[in-house]
PDB file of C-alpha atoms and ligand atoms in Angstrom:
ATOM      1  CA  UNK X 128     -73.374 -16.163  37.481  1.00 42.00           C
ATOM      2  CA  UNK X 129     -69.865 -15.709  38.877  1.00 44.00           C
ATOM      3  CA  UNK X 130     -68.524 -12.402  40.047  1.00 47.00           C
ATOM      4  CA  UNK X 131     -65.938 -11.104  37.639  1.00 49.00           C
ATOM      5  CA  UNK X 132     -62.541 -10.981  39.296  1.00 49.00           C
ATOM      6  CA  UNK X 133     -60.731  -8.204  37.546  1.00 49.00           C
ATOM      7  CA  UNK X 134     -57.425  -8.902  39.251  1.00 47.00           C
ATOM      8  CA  UNK X 135     -57.294 -12.399  37.844  1.00 46.00           C
ATOM      9  CA  UNK X 136     -56.313 -10.907  34.474  1.00 48.00           C
ATOM     10  CA  UNK X 137     -53.121  -9.489  35.947  1.00 50.00           C
ATOM     11  CA  UNK X 138     -51.719 -12.278  38.053  1.00 55.00           C
ATOM     12  CA  UNK X 139     -49.678 -14.172  35.440  1.00 62.00           C
ATOM     13  CA  UNK X 140     -46.773 -12.180  33.998  1.00 67.00           C
ATOM     14  CA  UNK X 141     -46.818 -12.091  30.195  1.00 68.00           C
ATOM     15  CA  UNK X 142     -44.289 -14.389  28.480  1.00 71.00           C
ATOM     16  CA  UNK X 143     -41.794 -12.767  26.214  1.00 77.00           C
ATOM     17  CA  UNK X 144     -43.298 -12.039  22.843  1.00 77.00           C
ATOM     18  CA  UNK X 145     -41.238 -14.712  21.091  1.00 78.00           C
ATOM     19  CA  UNK X 146     -42.558 -17.393  23.413  1.00 81.00           C
ATOM     20  CA  UNK X 147     -46.169 -16.199  22.852  1.00 83.00           C
ATOM     21  CA  UNK X 148     -45.709 -16.131  19.080  1.00 81.00           C
ATOM     22  CA  UNK X 149     -44.193 -19.661  19.163  1.00 82.00           C
ATOM     23  CA  UNK X 150     -47.099 -20.944  21.214  1.00 83.00           C
ATOM     24  CA  UNK X 151     -49.674 -19.405  18.849  1.00 84.00           C
ATOM     25  CA  UNK X 152     -47.804 -20.814  15.874  1.00 82.00           C
ATOM     26  CA  UNK X 153     -47.793 -24.258  17.389  1.00 84.00           C
ATOM     27  CA  UNK X 154     -51.469 -24.270  18.165  1.00 84.00           C
ATOM     28  CA  UNK X 155     -52.462 -22.974  14.718  1.00 84.00           C
ATOM     29  CA  UNK X 156     -50.204 -25.516  13.002  1.00 82.00           C
ATOM     30  CA  UNK X 157     -51.527 -28.404  15.109  1.00 83.00           C
ATOM     31  CA  UNK X 158     -55.113 -27.489  14.254  1.00 83.00           C
ATOM     32  CA  UNK X 159     -54.263 -27.316  10.530  1.00 83.00           C
ATOM     33  CA  UNK X 160     -55.032 -23.609  10.364  1.00 80.00           C
ATOM     34  CA  UNK X 161     -51.456 -22.654   9.463  1.00 79.00           C
ATOM     35  CA  UNK X 162     -49.021 -24.259   7.105  1.00 82.00           C
ATOM     36  CA  UNK X 163     -45.509 -23.864   8.618  1.00 79.00           C
ATOM     37  CA  UNK X 164     -43.912 -23.831   5.179  1.00 81.00           C
ATOM     38  CA  UNK X 165     -46.139 -21.040   4.022  1.00 80.00           C
ATOM     39  CA  UNK X 166     -45.340 -19.128   7.166  1.00 78.00           C
ATOM     40  CA  UNK X 167     -41.591 -19.585   6.496  1.00 79.00           C
ATOM     41  CA  UNK X 168     -42.112 -18.188   2.987  1.00 78.00           C
ATOM     42  CA  UNK X 169     -43.901 -15.153   4.336  1.00 77.00           C
ATOM     43  CA  UNK X 170     -41.139 -14.465   6.869  1.00 76.00           C
ATOM     44  CA  UNK X 171     -38.481 -14.973   4.223  1.00 76.00           C
ATOM     45  CA  UNK X 172     -40.359 -12.563   1.956  1.00 77.00           C
ATOM     46  CA  UNK X 173     -40.202  -9.868   4.642  1.00 75.00           C
ATOM     47  CA  UNK X 174     -36.652 -10.507   5.491  1.00 73.00           C
ATOM     48  CA  UNK X 175     -35.221 -10.816   1.962  1.00 74.00           C
ATOM     49  CA  UNK X 176     -37.506  -9.205  -0.527  1.00 80.00           C
ATOM     50  CA  UNK X 177     -39.008  -6.168   1.223  1.00 86.00           C
ATOM     51  CA  UNK X 178     -36.911  -3.375   2.483  1.00 92.00           C
ATOM     52  CA  UNK X 179     -35.379   0.025   1.842  1.00 95.00           C
ATOM     53  CA  UNK X 180     -33.009  -1.470  -0.773  1.00 96.00           C
ATOM     54  CA  UNK X 181     -36.069  -1.520  -3.055  1.00 97.00           C
ATOM     55  CA  UNK X 182     -36.926   2.096  -2.428  1.00 98.00           C
ATOM     56  CA  UNK X 183     -33.271   3.012  -2.974  1.00 98.00           C
ATOM     57  CA  UNK X 184     -33.434   1.521  -6.466  1.00 98.00           C
ATOM     58  CA  UNK X 185     -36.444   3.608  -7.268  1.00 98.00           C
ATOM     59  CA  UNK X 186     -34.740   6.774  -6.014  1.00 98.00           C
ATOM     60  CA  UNK X 187     -31.489   6.107  -7.834  1.00 98.00           C
ATOM     61  CA  UNK X 188     -33.349   5.447 -11.083  1.00 98.00           C
ATOM     62  CA  UNK X 189     -35.187   8.793 -10.665  1.00 98.00           C
ATOM     63  CA  UNK X 190     -31.856  10.540 -10.262  1.00 97.00           C
ATOM     64  CA  UNK X 191     -30.329   9.192 -13.442  1.00 96.00           C
ATOM     65  CA  UNK X 192     -33.476   9.028 -15.652  1.00 97.00           C
ATOM     66  CA  UNK X 193     -35.501  12.214 -15.972  1.00 97.00           C
ATOM     67  CA  UNK X 194     -38.273  10.441 -17.842  1.00 98.00           C
ATOM     68  CA  UNK X 195     -38.591   7.895 -15.055  1.00 98.00           C
ATOM     69  CA  UNK X 196     -38.618  10.633 -12.441  1.00 98.00           C
ATOM     70  CA  UNK X 197     -41.455  12.331 -14.318  1.00 98.00           C
ATOM     71  CA  UNK X 198     -43.433   9.065 -14.374  1.00 98.00           C
ATOM     72  CA  UNK X 199     -42.623   8.449 -10.701  1.00 98.00           C
ATOM     73  CA  UNK X 200     -43.958  11.873  -9.621  1.00 98.00           C
ATOM     74  CA  UNK X 201     -47.023  11.495 -11.925  1.00 98.00           C
ATOM     75  CA  UNK X 202     -48.041   7.979 -10.808  1.00 98.00           C
ATOM     76  CA  UNK X 203     -45.673   6.422  -8.302  1.00 98.00           C
ATOM     77  CA  UNK X 204     -47.531   3.125  -8.034  1.00 97.00           C
ATOM     78  CA  UNK X 205     -47.102   2.456 -11.748  1.00 98.00           C
ATOM     79  CA  UNK X 206     -43.526   3.657 -11.942  1.00 98.00           C
ATOM     80  CA  UNK X 207     -42.509   1.612  -8.861  1.00 98.00           C
ATOM     81  CA  UNK X 208     -44.167  -1.456 -10.413  1.00 97.00           C
ATOM     82  CA  UNK X 209     -41.965  -0.931 -13.466  1.00 97.00           C
ATOM     83  CA  UNK X 210     -38.997  -1.918 -11.237  1.00 97.00           C
ATOM     84  CA  UNK X 211     -40.921  -4.948  -9.943  1.00 95.00           C
ATOM     85  CA  UNK X 212     -42.061  -3.613  -6.586  1.00 95.00           C
ATOM     86  CA  UNK X 213     -45.617  -3.518  -5.359  1.00 94.00           C
ATOM     87  CA  UNK X 214     -48.294  -5.369  -3.433  1.00 89.00           C
ATOM     88  CA  UNK X 215     -49.799  -5.146  -0.062  1.00 87.00           C
ATOM     89  CA  UNK X 216     -49.375  -1.775   1.726  1.00 90.00           C
ATOM     90  CA  UNK X 217     -48.059  -0.275  -1.489  1.00 91.00           C
ATOM     91  CA  UNK X 218     -51.047  -0.259  -3.766  1.00 92.00           C
ATOM     92  CA  UNK X 219     -51.457   3.564  -3.843  1.00 97.00           C
ATOM     93  CA  UNK X 220     -48.053   5.224  -3.699  1.00 97.00           C
ATOM     94  CA  UNK X 221     -47.250   8.907  -3.921  1.00 98.00           C
ATOM     95  CA  UNK X 222     -43.732  10.194  -4.221  1.00 98.00           C
ATOM     96  CA  UNK X 223     -42.891  13.724  -3.024  1.00 98.00           C
ATOM     97  CA  UNK X 224     -39.749  15.433  -4.136  1.00 98.00           C
ATOM     98  CA  UNK X 225     -37.324  17.288  -1.907  1.00 98.00           C
ATOM     99  CA  UNK X 226     -35.760  20.460  -3.430  1.00 97.00           C
ATOM    100  CA  UNK X 227     -33.402  23.076  -2.000  1.00 96.00           C
ATOM    101  CA  UNK X 228     -36.468  24.979  -0.781  1.00 97.00           C
ATOM    102  CA  UNK X 229     -38.860  22.171   0.210  1.00 98.00           C
ATOM    103  CA  UNK X 230     -38.317  19.211   2.607  1.00 98.00           C
ATOM    104  CA  UNK X 231     -40.921  16.480   2.761  1.00 98.00           C
ATOM    105  CA  UNK X 232     -41.596  14.420   5.933  1.00 98.00           C
ATOM    106  CA  UNK X 233     -43.816  11.370   6.113  1.00 98.00           C
ATOM    107  CA  UNK X 234     -45.775  10.197   9.121  1.00 97.00           C
ATOM    108  CA  UNK X 235     -48.884   8.157   9.890  1.00 96.00           C
ATOM    109  CA  UNK X 236     -50.679  10.198  12.543  1.00 95.00           C
ATOM    110  CA  UNK X 237     -53.295   7.493  13.062  1.00 93.00           C
ATOM    111  CA  UNK X 238     -51.164   4.350  13.449  1.00 91.00           C
ATOM    112  CA  UNK X 239     -48.164   3.170  11.413  1.00 92.00           C
ATOM    113  CA  UNK X 240     -49.083   3.133   7.675  1.00 94.00           C
ATOM    114  CA  UNK X 241     -45.895   2.632   5.727  1.00 95.00           C
ATOM    115  CA  UNK X 242     -44.974   1.543   2.158  1.00 96.00           C
ATOM    116  CA  UNK X 243     -43.858  -2.002   2.747  1.00 94.00           C
ATOM    117  CA  UNK X 244     -42.843  -2.935  -0.826  1.00 94.00           C
ATOM    118  CA  UNK X 245     -40.272  -0.127  -0.989  1.00 97.00           C
ATOM    119  CA  UNK X 246     -39.248   0.336   2.662  1.00 96.00           C
ATOM    120  CA  UNK X 247     -40.091  -2.989   4.446  1.00 93.00           C
ATOM    121  CA  UNK X 248     -41.574  -2.787   7.947  1.00 89.00           C
ATOM    122  CA  UNK X 249     -41.537   0.521   9.782  1.00 91.00           C
ATOM    123  CA  UNK X 250     -38.918   1.263  12.426  1.00 91.00           C
ATOM    124  CA  UNK X 251     -40.170   1.321  16.029  1.00 91.00           C
ATOM    125  CA  UNK X 252     -39.868   5.145  16.377  1.00 95.00           C
ATOM    126  CA  UNK X 253     -42.159   5.562  13.302  1.00 96.00           C
ATOM    127  CA  UNK X 254     -44.984   3.928  15.313  1.00 94.00           C
ATOM    128  CA  UNK X 255     -44.298   5.929  18.540  1.00 95.00           C
ATOM    129  CA  UNK X 256     -46.989   8.422  19.622  1.00 95.00           C
ATOM    130  CA  UNK X 257     -44.335  11.107  20.123  1.00 96.00           C
ATOM    131  CA  UNK X 258     -43.234  10.895  16.491  1.00 97.00           C
ATOM    132  CA  UNK X 259     -46.733  10.781  15.149  1.00 96.00           C
ATOM    133  CA  UNK X 260     -47.837  13.803  17.116  1.00 96.00           C
ATOM    134  CA  UNK X 261     -44.705  15.953  16.814  1.00 97.00           C
ATOM    135  CA  UNK X 262     -44.193  15.431  13.083  1.00 97.00           C
ATOM    136  CA  UNK X 263     -47.285  17.456  12.583  1.00 96.00           C
ATOM    137  CA  UNK X 264     -47.082  19.866  15.572  1.00 97.00           C
ATOM    138  CA  UNK X 265     -43.379  20.732  15.503  1.00 97.00           C
ATOM    139  CA  UNK X 266     -41.629  19.028  12.593  1.00 97.00           C
ATOM    140  CA  UNK X 267     -38.631  21.371  12.617  1.00 97.00           C
ATOM    141  CA  UNK X 268     -37.855  20.656  16.276  1.00 97.00           C
ATOM    142  CA  UNK X 269     -38.426  16.958  15.795  1.00 97.00           C
ATOM    143  CA  UNK X 270     -36.175  16.803  12.773  1.00 98.00           C
ATOM    144  CA  UNK X 271     -33.432  18.758  14.646  1.00 97.00           C
ATOM    145  CA  UNK X 272     -33.595  16.236  17.537  1.00 96.00           C
ATOM    146  CA  UNK X 273     -33.276  13.377  14.984  1.00 96.00           C
ATOM    147  CA  UNK X 274     -30.083  15.008  13.666  1.00 96.00           C
ATOM    148  CA  UNK X 275     -31.482  16.894  10.708  1.00 97.00           C
ATOM    149  CA  UNK X 276     -31.183  20.696  11.032  1.00 96.00           C
ATOM    150  CA  UNK X 277     -33.068  22.445   8.240  1.00 95.00           C
ATOM    151  CA  UNK X 278     -32.233  26.072   7.309  1.00 92.00           C
ATOM    152  CA  UNK X 279     -35.047  28.478   8.233  1.00 91.00           C
ATOM    153  CA  UNK X 280     -35.766  29.117   4.566  1.00 93.00           C
ATOM    154  CA  UNK X 281     -36.641  25.520   3.834  1.00 97.00           C
ATOM    155  CA  UNK X 282     -40.359  24.781   3.931  1.00 97.00           C
ATOM    156  CA  UNK X 283     -41.355  21.515   5.608  1.00 98.00           C
ATOM    157  CA  UNK X 284     -44.277  19.643   4.114  1.00 98.00           C
ATOM    158  CA  UNK X 285     -45.725  16.861   6.261  1.00 98.00           C
ATOM    159  CA  UNK X 286     -47.530  13.995   4.570  1.00 98.00           C
ATOM    160  CA  UNK X 287     -49.911  11.731   6.486  1.00 96.00           C
ATOM    161  CA  UNK X 288     -49.741   8.153   5.181  1.00 94.00           C
ATOM    162  CA  UNK X 289     -52.970   6.229   5.538  1.00 90.00           C
ATOM    163  CA  UNK X 290     -54.667   3.045   4.470  1.00 87.00           C
ATOM    164  CA  UNK X 291     -55.424   4.770   1.157  1.00 90.00           C
ATOM    165  CA  UNK X 292     -52.105   6.428   0.256  1.00 95.00           C
ATOM    166  CA  UNK X 293     -48.511   5.679   1.235  1.00 97.00           C
ATOM    167  CA  UNK X 294     -45.918   8.393   0.740  1.00 98.00           C
ATOM    168  CA  UNK X 295     -42.216   8.066  -0.205  1.00 98.00           C
ATOM    169  CA  UNK X 296     -39.754  10.961  -0.209  1.00 98.00           C
ATOM    170  CA  UNK X 297     -37.515  11.501  -3.191  1.00 98.00           C
ATOM    171  CA  UNK X 298     -34.409  12.994  -1.540  1.00 98.00           C
ATOM    172  CA  UNK X 299     -32.140  15.406  -3.363  1.00 98.00           C
ATOM    173  CA  UNK X 300     -29.205  13.765  -5.117  1.00 97.00           C
ATOM    174  CA  UNK X 301     -26.092  14.184  -3.022  1.00 96.00           C
ATOM    175  CA  UNK X 302     -23.512  16.640  -4.196  1.00 93.00           C
ATOM    176  CA  UNK X 303     -20.380  15.041  -5.617  1.00 94.00           C
ATOM    177  CA  UNK X 304     -22.258  11.979  -7.007  1.00 96.00           C
ATOM    178  CA  UNK X 305     -21.796  12.971 -10.645  1.00 93.00           C
ATOM    179  CA  UNK X 306     -20.865   9.968 -12.714  1.00 92.00           C
ATOM    180  CA  UNK X 307     -22.042   7.437 -10.203  1.00 95.00           C
ATOM    181  CA  UNK X 308     -23.873   4.425 -11.550  1.00 94.00           C
ATOM    182  CA  UNK X 309     -27.489   3.657 -10.446  1.00 93.00           C
ATOM    183  CA  UNK X 310     -26.161   0.929  -8.189  1.00 95.00           C
ATOM    184  CA  UNK X 311     -23.582   3.294  -6.578  1.00 96.00           C
ATOM    185  CA  UNK X 312     -26.307   5.939  -6.169  1.00 97.00           C
ATOM    186  CA  UNK X 313     -28.711   3.372  -4.659  1.00 97.00           C
ATOM    187  CA  UNK X 314     -26.124   2.601  -1.983  1.00 97.00           C
ATOM    188  CA  UNK X 315     -26.255   6.282  -0.866  1.00 97.00           C
ATOM    189  CA  UNK X 316     -29.997   6.215  -0.246  1.00 97.00           C
ATOM    190  CA  UNK X 317     -31.019   5.580   3.287  1.00 97.00           C
ATOM    191  CA  UNK X 318     -34.342   4.444   4.689  1.00 96.00           C
ATOM    192  CA  UNK X 319     -34.544   7.545   6.826  1.00 97.00           C
ATOM    193  CA  UNK X 320     -34.044   9.834   3.864  1.00 98.00           C
ATOM    194  CA  UNK X 321     -37.031   8.189   2.150  1.00 98.00           C
ATOM    195  CA  UNK X 322     -39.174   8.859   5.240  1.00 98.00           C
ATOM    196  CA  UNK X 323     -37.835  12.357   5.326  1.00 98.00           C
ATOM    197  CA  UNK X 324     -36.115  12.420   8.745  1.00 98.00           C
ATOM    198  CA  UNK X 325     -32.708  12.662   7.141  1.00 97.00           C
ATOM    199  CA  UNK X 326     -31.178  14.657   4.316  1.00 95.00           C
ATOM    200  CA  UNK X 327     -28.483  13.003   2.202  1.00 94.00           C
TER     201      UNK X 327
HETATM  202 FE1   FE H 300     -51.393   4.017   9.885  1.00 87.36          FE
END
């Protein structure tokens, strides 16, 4: 039995993440465990098909269609699927509505649960321990630091996304957007407003 040399683990500096990913991809492909074409499809799906533009379409539709908004707040998963969005990390969606008196903020305190079909992959700060802790402990101060000053009278509700439920914020429709088409409205909706760190 050899003596375990702890320091041996730390001698070689880690390669940049891209190099490590490329090496893993090559080994898996060579061993027939990974089909490079399938991998390209998966990457393209994340790059082209998933993202906040999907969530923006959901929000814009809710702004122009009161019946859709009712369905969205009643069962978000079904209403979002009406627009063709769904799948992994979005199987159990809940939409929470901002009003002049209530502001909703989404976090995953445990890790980085996030609604991929409507928002894509989470931004780096969403996964940071500071965001995850402070969103619960001091949401008003956190929002102010992120550029969103909420009036004292506005109640902040914090929603903890998890493996079971993923939350999406329905922001208030911006003033002065009367007469906008759904496409024009969708262009006003930001990713951050659907997480709740920004007001439109
Ligand atoms: Fe998580």
